[in-house]
Coordinates of C-alpha atoms in Angstrom, one line a residue:
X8 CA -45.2 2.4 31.5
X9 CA -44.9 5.7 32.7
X10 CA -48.5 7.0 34.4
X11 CA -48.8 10.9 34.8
X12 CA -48.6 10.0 38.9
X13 CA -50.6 13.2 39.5
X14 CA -53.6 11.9 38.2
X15 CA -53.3 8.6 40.5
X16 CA -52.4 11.0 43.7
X17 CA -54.0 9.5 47.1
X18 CA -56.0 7.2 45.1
X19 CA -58.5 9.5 43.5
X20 CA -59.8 8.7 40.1
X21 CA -58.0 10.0 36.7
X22 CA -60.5 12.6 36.3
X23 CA -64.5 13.5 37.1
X24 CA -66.6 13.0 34.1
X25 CA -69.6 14.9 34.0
X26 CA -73.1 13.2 33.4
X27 CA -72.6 13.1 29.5
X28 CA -69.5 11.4 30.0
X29 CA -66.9 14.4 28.4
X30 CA -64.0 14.6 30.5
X31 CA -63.9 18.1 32.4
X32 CA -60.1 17.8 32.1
X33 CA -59.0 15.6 28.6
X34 CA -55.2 15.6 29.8
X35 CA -56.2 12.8 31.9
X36 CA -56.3 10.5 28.5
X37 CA -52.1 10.8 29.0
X38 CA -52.3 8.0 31.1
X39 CA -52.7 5.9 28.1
X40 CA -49.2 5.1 26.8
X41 CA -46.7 7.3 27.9
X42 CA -43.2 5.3 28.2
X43 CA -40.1 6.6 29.4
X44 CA -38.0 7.5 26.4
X45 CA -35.0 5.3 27.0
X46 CA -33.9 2.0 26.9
X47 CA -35.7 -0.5 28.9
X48 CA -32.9 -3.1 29.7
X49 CA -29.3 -2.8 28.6
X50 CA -30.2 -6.1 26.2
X51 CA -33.4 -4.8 24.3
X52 CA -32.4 -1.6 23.3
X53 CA -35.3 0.8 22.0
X54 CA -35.8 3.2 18.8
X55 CA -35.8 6.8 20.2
X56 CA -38.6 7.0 18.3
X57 CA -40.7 4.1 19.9
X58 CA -41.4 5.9 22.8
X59 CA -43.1 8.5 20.6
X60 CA -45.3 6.9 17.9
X61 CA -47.5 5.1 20.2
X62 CA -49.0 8.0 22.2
X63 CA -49.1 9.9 18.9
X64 CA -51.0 7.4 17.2
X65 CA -53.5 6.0 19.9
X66 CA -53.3 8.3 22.9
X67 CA -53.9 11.6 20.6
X68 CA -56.5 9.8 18.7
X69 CA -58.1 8.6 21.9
X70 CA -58.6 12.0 23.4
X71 CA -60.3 13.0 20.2
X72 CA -62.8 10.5 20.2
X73 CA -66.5 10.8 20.6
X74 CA -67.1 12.0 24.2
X75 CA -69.7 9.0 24.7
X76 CA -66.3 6.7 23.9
X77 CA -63.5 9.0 25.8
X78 CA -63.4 6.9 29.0
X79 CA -64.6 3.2 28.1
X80 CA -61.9 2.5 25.0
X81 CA -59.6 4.5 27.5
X82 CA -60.4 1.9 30.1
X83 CA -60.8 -0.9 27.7
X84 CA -57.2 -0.1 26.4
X85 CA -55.3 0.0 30.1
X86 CA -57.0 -3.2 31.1
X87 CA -55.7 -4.8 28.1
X88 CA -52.5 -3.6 28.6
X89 CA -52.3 -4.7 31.8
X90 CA -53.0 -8.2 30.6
X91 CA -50.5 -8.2 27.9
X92 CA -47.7 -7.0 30.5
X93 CA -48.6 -10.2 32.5
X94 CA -48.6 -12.1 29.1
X95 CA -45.0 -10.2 28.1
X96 CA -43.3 -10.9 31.4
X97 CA -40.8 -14.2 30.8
X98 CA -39.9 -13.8 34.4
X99 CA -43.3 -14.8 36.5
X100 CA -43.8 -18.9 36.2
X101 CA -46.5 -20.6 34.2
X102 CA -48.1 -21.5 37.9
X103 CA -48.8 -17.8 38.5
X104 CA -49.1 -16.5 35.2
X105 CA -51.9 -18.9 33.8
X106 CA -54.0 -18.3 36.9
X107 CA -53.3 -14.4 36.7
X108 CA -54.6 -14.9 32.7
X109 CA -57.7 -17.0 33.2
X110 CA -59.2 -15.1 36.2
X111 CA -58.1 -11.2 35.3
X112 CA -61.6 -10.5 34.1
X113 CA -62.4 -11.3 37.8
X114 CA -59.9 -9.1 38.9
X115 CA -62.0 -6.4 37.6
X116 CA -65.1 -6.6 40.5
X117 CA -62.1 -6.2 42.9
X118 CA -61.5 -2.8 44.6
X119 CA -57.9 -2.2 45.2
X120 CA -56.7 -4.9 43.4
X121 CA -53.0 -4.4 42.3
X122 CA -50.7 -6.6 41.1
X123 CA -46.3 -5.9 42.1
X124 CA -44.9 -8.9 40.4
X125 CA -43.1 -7.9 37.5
X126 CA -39.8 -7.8 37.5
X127 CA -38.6 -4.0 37.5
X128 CA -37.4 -3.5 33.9
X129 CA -41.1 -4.8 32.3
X130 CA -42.0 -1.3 30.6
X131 CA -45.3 -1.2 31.8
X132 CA -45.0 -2.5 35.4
X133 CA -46.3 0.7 36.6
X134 CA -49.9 -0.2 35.1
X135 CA -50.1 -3.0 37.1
X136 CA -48.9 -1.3 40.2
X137 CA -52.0 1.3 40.4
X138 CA -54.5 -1.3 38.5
X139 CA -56.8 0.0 41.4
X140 CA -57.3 3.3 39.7
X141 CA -58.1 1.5 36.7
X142 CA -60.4 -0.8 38.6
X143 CA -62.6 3.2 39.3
X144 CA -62.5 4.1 36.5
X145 CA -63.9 0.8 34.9
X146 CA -66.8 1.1 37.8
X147 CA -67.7 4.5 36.4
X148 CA -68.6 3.2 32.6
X149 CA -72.3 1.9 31.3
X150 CA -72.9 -1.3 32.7
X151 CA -73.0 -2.6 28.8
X152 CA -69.7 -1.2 28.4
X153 CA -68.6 -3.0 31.0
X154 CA -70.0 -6.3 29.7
X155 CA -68.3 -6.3 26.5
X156 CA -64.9 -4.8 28.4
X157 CA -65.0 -8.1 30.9
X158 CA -65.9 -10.5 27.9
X159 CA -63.4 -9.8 25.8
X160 CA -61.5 -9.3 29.0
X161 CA -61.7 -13.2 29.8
X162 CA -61.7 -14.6 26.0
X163 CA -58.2 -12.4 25.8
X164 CA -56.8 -14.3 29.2
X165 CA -57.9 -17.4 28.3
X166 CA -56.2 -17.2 25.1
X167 CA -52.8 -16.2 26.3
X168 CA -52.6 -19.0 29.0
X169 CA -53.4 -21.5 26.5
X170 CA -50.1 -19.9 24.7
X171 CA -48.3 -19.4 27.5
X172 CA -48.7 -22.7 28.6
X173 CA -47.9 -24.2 25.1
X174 CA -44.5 -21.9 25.6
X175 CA -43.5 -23.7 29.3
X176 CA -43.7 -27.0 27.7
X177 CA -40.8 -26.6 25.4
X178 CA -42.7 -25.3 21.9
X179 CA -42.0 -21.7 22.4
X180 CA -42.6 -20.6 18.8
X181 CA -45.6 -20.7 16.6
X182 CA -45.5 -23.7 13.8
X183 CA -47.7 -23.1 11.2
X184 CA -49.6 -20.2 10.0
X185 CA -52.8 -21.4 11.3
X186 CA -51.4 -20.9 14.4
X187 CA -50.0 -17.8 13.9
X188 CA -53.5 -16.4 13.2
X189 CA -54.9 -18.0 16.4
X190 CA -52.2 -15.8 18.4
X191 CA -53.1 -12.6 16.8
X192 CA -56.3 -13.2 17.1
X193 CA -55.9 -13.8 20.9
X194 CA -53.9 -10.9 21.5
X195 CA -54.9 -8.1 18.7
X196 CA -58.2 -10.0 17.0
X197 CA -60.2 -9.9 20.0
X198 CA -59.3 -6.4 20.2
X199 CA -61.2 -5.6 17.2
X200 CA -64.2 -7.8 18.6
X201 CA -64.5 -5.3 21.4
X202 CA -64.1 -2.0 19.8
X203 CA -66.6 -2.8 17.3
X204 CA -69.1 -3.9 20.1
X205 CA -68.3 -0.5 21.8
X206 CA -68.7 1.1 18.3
X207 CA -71.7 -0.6 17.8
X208 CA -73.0 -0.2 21.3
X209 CA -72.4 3.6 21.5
X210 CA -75.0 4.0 17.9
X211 CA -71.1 4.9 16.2
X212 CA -70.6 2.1 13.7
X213 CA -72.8 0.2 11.5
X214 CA -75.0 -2.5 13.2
X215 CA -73.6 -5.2 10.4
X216 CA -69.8 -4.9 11.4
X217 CA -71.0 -6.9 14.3
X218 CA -71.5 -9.7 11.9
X219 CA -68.5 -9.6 9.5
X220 CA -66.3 -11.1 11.8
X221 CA -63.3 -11.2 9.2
X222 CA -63.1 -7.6 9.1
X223 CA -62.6 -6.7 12.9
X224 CA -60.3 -9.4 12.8
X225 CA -58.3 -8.2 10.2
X226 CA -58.4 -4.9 11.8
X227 CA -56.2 -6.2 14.3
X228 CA -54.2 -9.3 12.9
X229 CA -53.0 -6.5 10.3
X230 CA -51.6 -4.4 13.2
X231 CA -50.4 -7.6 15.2
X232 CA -48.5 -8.6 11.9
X233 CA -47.0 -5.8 11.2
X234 CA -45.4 -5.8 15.1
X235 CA -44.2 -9.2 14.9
X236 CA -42.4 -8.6 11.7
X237 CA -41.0 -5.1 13.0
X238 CA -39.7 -6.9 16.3
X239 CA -38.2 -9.9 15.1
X240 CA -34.9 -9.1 16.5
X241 CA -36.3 -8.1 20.1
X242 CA -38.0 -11.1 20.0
X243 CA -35.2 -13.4 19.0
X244 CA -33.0 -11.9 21.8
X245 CA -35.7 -12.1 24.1
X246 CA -35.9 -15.9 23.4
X247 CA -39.2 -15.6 21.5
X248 CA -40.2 -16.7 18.1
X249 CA -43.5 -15.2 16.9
X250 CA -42.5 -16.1 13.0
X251 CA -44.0 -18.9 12.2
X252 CA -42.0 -22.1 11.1
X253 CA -44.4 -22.8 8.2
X254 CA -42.5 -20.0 6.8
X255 CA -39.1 -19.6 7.9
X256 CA -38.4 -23.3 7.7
X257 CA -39.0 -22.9 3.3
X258 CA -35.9 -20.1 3.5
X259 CA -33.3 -21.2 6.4
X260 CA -32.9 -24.5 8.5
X261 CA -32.8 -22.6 11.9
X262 CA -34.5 -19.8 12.9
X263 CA -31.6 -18.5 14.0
X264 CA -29.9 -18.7 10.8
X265 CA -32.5 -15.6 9.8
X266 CA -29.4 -13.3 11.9
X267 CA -26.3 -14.8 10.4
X268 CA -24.9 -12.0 7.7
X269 CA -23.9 -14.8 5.3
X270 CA -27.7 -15.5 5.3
X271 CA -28.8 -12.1 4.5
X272 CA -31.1 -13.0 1.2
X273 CA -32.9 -16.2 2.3
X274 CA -33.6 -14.0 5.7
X275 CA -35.0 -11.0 3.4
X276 CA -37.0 -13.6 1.5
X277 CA -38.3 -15.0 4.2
X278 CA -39.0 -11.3 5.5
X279 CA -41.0 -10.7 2.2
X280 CA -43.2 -14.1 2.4
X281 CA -44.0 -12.4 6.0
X282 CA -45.3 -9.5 4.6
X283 CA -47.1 -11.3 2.2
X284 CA -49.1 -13.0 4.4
X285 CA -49.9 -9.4 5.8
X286 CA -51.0 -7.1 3.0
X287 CA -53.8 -10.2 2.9
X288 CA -56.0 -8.5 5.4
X289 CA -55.4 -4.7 3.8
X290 CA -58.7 -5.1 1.5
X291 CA -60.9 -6.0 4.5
X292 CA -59.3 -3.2 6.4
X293 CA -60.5 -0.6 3.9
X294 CA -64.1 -2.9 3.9
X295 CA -64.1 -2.5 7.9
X296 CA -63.8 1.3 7.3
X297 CA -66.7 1.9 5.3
X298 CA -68.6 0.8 8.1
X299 CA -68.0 3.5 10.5
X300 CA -70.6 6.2 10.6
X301 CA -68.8 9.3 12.9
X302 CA -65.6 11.2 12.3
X303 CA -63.8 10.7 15.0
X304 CA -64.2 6.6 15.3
X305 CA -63.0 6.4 11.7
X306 CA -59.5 8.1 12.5
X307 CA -59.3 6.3 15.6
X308 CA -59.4 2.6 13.0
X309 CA -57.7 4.6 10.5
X310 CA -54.8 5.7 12.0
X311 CA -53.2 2.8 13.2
X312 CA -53.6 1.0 9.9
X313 CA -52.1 3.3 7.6
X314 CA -49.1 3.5 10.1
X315 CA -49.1 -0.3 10.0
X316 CA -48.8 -0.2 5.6
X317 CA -46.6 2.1 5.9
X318 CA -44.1 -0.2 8.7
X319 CA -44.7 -3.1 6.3
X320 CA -42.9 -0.9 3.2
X321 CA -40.4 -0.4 5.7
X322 CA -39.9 -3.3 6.5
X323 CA -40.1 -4.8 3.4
X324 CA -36.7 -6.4 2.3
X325 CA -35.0 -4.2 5.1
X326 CA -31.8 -6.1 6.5
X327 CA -32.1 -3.4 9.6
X328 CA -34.9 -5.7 11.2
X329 CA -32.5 -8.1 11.8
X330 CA -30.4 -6.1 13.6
X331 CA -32.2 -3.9 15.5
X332 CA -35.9 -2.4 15.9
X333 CA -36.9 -0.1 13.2
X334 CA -39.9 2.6 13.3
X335 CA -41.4 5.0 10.3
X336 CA -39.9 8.9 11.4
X337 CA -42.1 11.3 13.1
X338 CA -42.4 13.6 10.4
X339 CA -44.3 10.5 8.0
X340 CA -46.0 9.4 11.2
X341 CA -47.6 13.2 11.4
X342 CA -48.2 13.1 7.8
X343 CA -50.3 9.8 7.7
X344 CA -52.1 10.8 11.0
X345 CA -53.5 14.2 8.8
X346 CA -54.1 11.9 5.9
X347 CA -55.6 9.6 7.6
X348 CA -58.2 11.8 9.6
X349 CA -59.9 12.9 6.5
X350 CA -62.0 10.9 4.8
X351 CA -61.6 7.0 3.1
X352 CA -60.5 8.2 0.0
X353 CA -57.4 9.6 1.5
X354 CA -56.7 6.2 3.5
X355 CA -57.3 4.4 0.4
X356 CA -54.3 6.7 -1.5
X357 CA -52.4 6.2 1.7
X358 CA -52.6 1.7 1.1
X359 CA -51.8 2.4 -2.6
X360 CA -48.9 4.9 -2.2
X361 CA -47.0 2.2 0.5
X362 CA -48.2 -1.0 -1.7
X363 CA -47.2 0.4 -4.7
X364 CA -43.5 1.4 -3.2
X365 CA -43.7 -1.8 -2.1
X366 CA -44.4 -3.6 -5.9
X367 CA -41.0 -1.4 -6.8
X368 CA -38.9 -2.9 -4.1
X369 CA -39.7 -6.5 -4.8
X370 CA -37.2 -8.6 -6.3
X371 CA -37.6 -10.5 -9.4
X372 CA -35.1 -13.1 -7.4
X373 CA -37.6 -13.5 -4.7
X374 CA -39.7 -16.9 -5.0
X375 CA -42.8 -15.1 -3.7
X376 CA -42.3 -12.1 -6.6
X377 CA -45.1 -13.0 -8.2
X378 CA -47.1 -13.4 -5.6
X379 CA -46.4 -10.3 -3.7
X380 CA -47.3 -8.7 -7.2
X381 CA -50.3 -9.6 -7.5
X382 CA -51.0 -8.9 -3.5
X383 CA -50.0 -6.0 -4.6
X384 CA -52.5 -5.2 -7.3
X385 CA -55.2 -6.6 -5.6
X386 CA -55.3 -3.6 -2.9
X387 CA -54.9 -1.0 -5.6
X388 CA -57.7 -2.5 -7.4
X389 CA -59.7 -2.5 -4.4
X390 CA -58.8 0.5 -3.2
X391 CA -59.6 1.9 -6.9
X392 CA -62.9 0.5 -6.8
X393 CA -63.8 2.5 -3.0
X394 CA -62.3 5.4 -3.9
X395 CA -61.3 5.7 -7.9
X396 CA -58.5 8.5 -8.3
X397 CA -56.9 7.1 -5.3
X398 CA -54.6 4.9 -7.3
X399 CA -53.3 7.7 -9.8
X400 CA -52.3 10.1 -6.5
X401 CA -50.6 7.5 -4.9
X402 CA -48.2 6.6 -8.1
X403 CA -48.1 10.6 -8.7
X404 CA -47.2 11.1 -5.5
X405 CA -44.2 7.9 -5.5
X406 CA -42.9 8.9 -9.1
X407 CA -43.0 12.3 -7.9
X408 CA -40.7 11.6 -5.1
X409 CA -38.4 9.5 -7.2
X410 CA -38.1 12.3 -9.9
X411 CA -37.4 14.5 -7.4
X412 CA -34.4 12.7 -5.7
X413 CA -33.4 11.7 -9.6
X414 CA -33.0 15.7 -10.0
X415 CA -31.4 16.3 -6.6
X416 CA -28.6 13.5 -7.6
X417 CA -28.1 14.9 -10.8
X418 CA -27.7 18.4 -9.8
X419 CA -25.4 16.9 -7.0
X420 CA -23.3 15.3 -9.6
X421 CA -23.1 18.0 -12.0
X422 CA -21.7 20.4 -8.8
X423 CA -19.1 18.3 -8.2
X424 CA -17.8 18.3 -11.5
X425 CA -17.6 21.9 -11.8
X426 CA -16.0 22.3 -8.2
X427 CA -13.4 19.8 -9.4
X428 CA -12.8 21.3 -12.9
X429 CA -12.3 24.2 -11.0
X430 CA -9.7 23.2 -8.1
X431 CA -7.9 21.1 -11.1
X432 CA -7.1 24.8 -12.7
X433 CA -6.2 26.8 -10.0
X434 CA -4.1 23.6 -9.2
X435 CA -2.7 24.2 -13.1
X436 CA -1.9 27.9 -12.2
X437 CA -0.6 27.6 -9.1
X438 CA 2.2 25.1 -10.2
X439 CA 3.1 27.2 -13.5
X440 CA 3.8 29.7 -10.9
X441 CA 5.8 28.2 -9.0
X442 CA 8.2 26.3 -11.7
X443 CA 8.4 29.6 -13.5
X444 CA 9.3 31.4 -9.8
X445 CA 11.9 28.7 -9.3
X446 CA 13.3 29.0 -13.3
X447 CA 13.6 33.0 -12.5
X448 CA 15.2 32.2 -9.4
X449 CA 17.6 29.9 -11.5
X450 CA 16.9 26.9 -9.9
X451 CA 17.8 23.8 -10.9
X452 CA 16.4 20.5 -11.1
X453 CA 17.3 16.8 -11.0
X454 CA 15.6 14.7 -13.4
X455 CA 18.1 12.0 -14.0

């Protein structure tokens, strides 16, 4: 991670908040996510793209948050992250990893606390490095911000050690897809625990959510998902397996075997089971969203998942995720964030315009086909029933598209005809010229 240093400068805090809490200077929100835009080891190359989408869709929407949630889900976010770049870091041993894990809520009560022991090429090493800053800024929320920040804090630690530790004693992937959903819940579930408390907490979310806890969770194994499927090649060369073997093992023998070309349709099978599993928490997405009573909070949730439908299409019987690490362009990722910021309606035509381009990808060859289908026409239905001309747009809009690049090829094709027709007659003229030049000229040719 790249931190805007002069906001850090001699230890001073990001920024001074005023008594209401509204940032007298919002730039300081930059500190979020801002990654260098280049590769961060020779071996994981990145996307030059995904060192853009993720301070377009989280730190822009942060900074337009409700001023009473500017500084503790901007705090709540950095701590997190800090905790996931111990989590991420293969290089630091299980005996000072786990400890780091269990105790970083502790951490948090420390002044000056840093932490330098990542090895140079982590991405967000930096973090780490000026935690202390972080640590003053977490000081300087409501004390019942900063109980739900430290609680979710610890469950999130305690969770990833128990992984890690799984990891150091030879199982290093994720077995069935119980399991699977235990990890995302540890490391994107719990997320949506704590943002819904905040919500909740700050009178911005109805009281209720509190109590559904399938729909937070779904909030964030949706996003979680949709990463692990997007990075499966990053994570294969990094040595990790985050794709479940309840899976892969129906399609190939070997996880590895997902890479090899000769492979290519049991490994975009297996891709399209893996989005399956997926679109399954798309409906309580949309349910999560009708609970959110202010404008801002609902583009913050929104956002993100409409990104994370449109990654699954994407990625949806895509070969390129086995060979490298794919992202949506910015000019779609611009689109869905103005979509998205509207109103539930247009997030519910968002779900129905990827899932139904996702129903004509699908492959009648495909042993989930049927099931993906009917995924499929679950969320429309759903969708339909929140928000009832949201299904019609979408398909407008997809056959729209299609029509359009139909008429595009055709007019293509029909140029190319006529630009042939006509080089093959001036070719015509140009050679009667030249044989009747030559039979003027009283040339004379060999033909036997």
């Amino acid at each position: 991670m790249k931190l805007n240093m002069s906001m850090f400068k001699n230890g001073t805090r990001i920024t001074s908040v005023n008594q209401s809490g509204i940032s007298k200077n919002r730039n300081w929100a930059t500190v979020l996510y801002t990654r260098e835009k280049k590769a961060t080891s020779p071996q994981q190359p990145k996307s030059a793209s995904s060192s853009w989408i993720r301070p377009v869709s989280f730190s822009s929407v942060v900074k337009e948050l409700h001023p009473e949630l500017l500084l503790p889900v901007c705090v709540f976010y950095l701590i997190l992250r800090g905790l996931d770049t111990i989590e991420d870091d293969t290089s630091i041993p299980l005996d000072t990893k786990e400890p780091l894990l269990r105790d970083f809520k502790d951490y948090l009560d420390q002044d000056g606390w840093t932490f330098t022991g990542n090895r140079p090429e982590e991405k967000d090493r930096q973090l780490l490095v000026q935690f202390d800053n972080v640590i003053t800024e977490f000081r300087n929320t409501k004390p019942a911000y900063q109980a739900i920040i430290t609680d979710i804090t610890d469950k999130m630690g305690n969770g990833m050690a128990d992984f890690a530790r799984k990891a150091a004693s030879g199982d290093a992937g994720v077995n069935t897809v119980e399991e699977y959903d235990l990890y995302c819940w540890y490391v994107a579930g719990i997320v949506g625990e704590g943002v819904t408390r905040l919500f909740v907490e700050a009178g911005l979310g109805e009281g209720t959510l509190i109590d559904h806890v399938h729909l937070y969770k779904s909030m964030g194994l949706l996003l979680q998902k949709n990463n692990i499927i997007r990075d499966v090649r990053e994570d294969h060369d990094d040595g990790r397996r985050f794709w479940p073997k309840e899976i892969w093992s129906k399609h190939v023998d070997n996880f590895e075997d997902l890479f090899e070309p000769e492979n290519l349709e049991l490994a975009l099978n297996c891709s399209s089971e893996m989005v399956l599993n997926a679109l399954g928490h798309a409906n309580d997405c949309l349910s999560y969203l009708v609970g959110l009573r202010e404008q801002s909070v609902f583009n913050f949730c929104a956002i993100p998942q409409s990104m994370a439908m449109a990654t699954l299409e994407l990625c949806f019987r895509n070969p390129a995720i086995f060979q490298r690490n794919i992202r949506i362009t910015k000019g779609d990722a611009f689109q869905l964030m103005v979509e998205s910021s509207q109103d539930l309606e247009r997030v519910c035509e968002v779900f129905c315009r990827y899932v139904h381009r996702i129903q004509q990808k699908n492959n009648p060859n495909d042993p989930n086909f049927l099931k993906i289908s009917i995924a499929c026409e679950q969320i429309e239905r759903f969708a339909q029933d929140l928000a009832p001309q949201c299904v019609k747009v979408a398909k407008g809009k997809t056959l729209a598209a299609d029509k359009g690049q139909v008429q595009h090829q055709a007019g293509f094709n029909e140029e190319i005809r006529s630009t042939t027709g006509r080089v093959l007659a001036v070719s015509a003229a140009i050679s009667i010229l030249v044989v009747g030049a030559a039979w003027l000229l009283e040339a004379r040719f060999n033909v036997a």
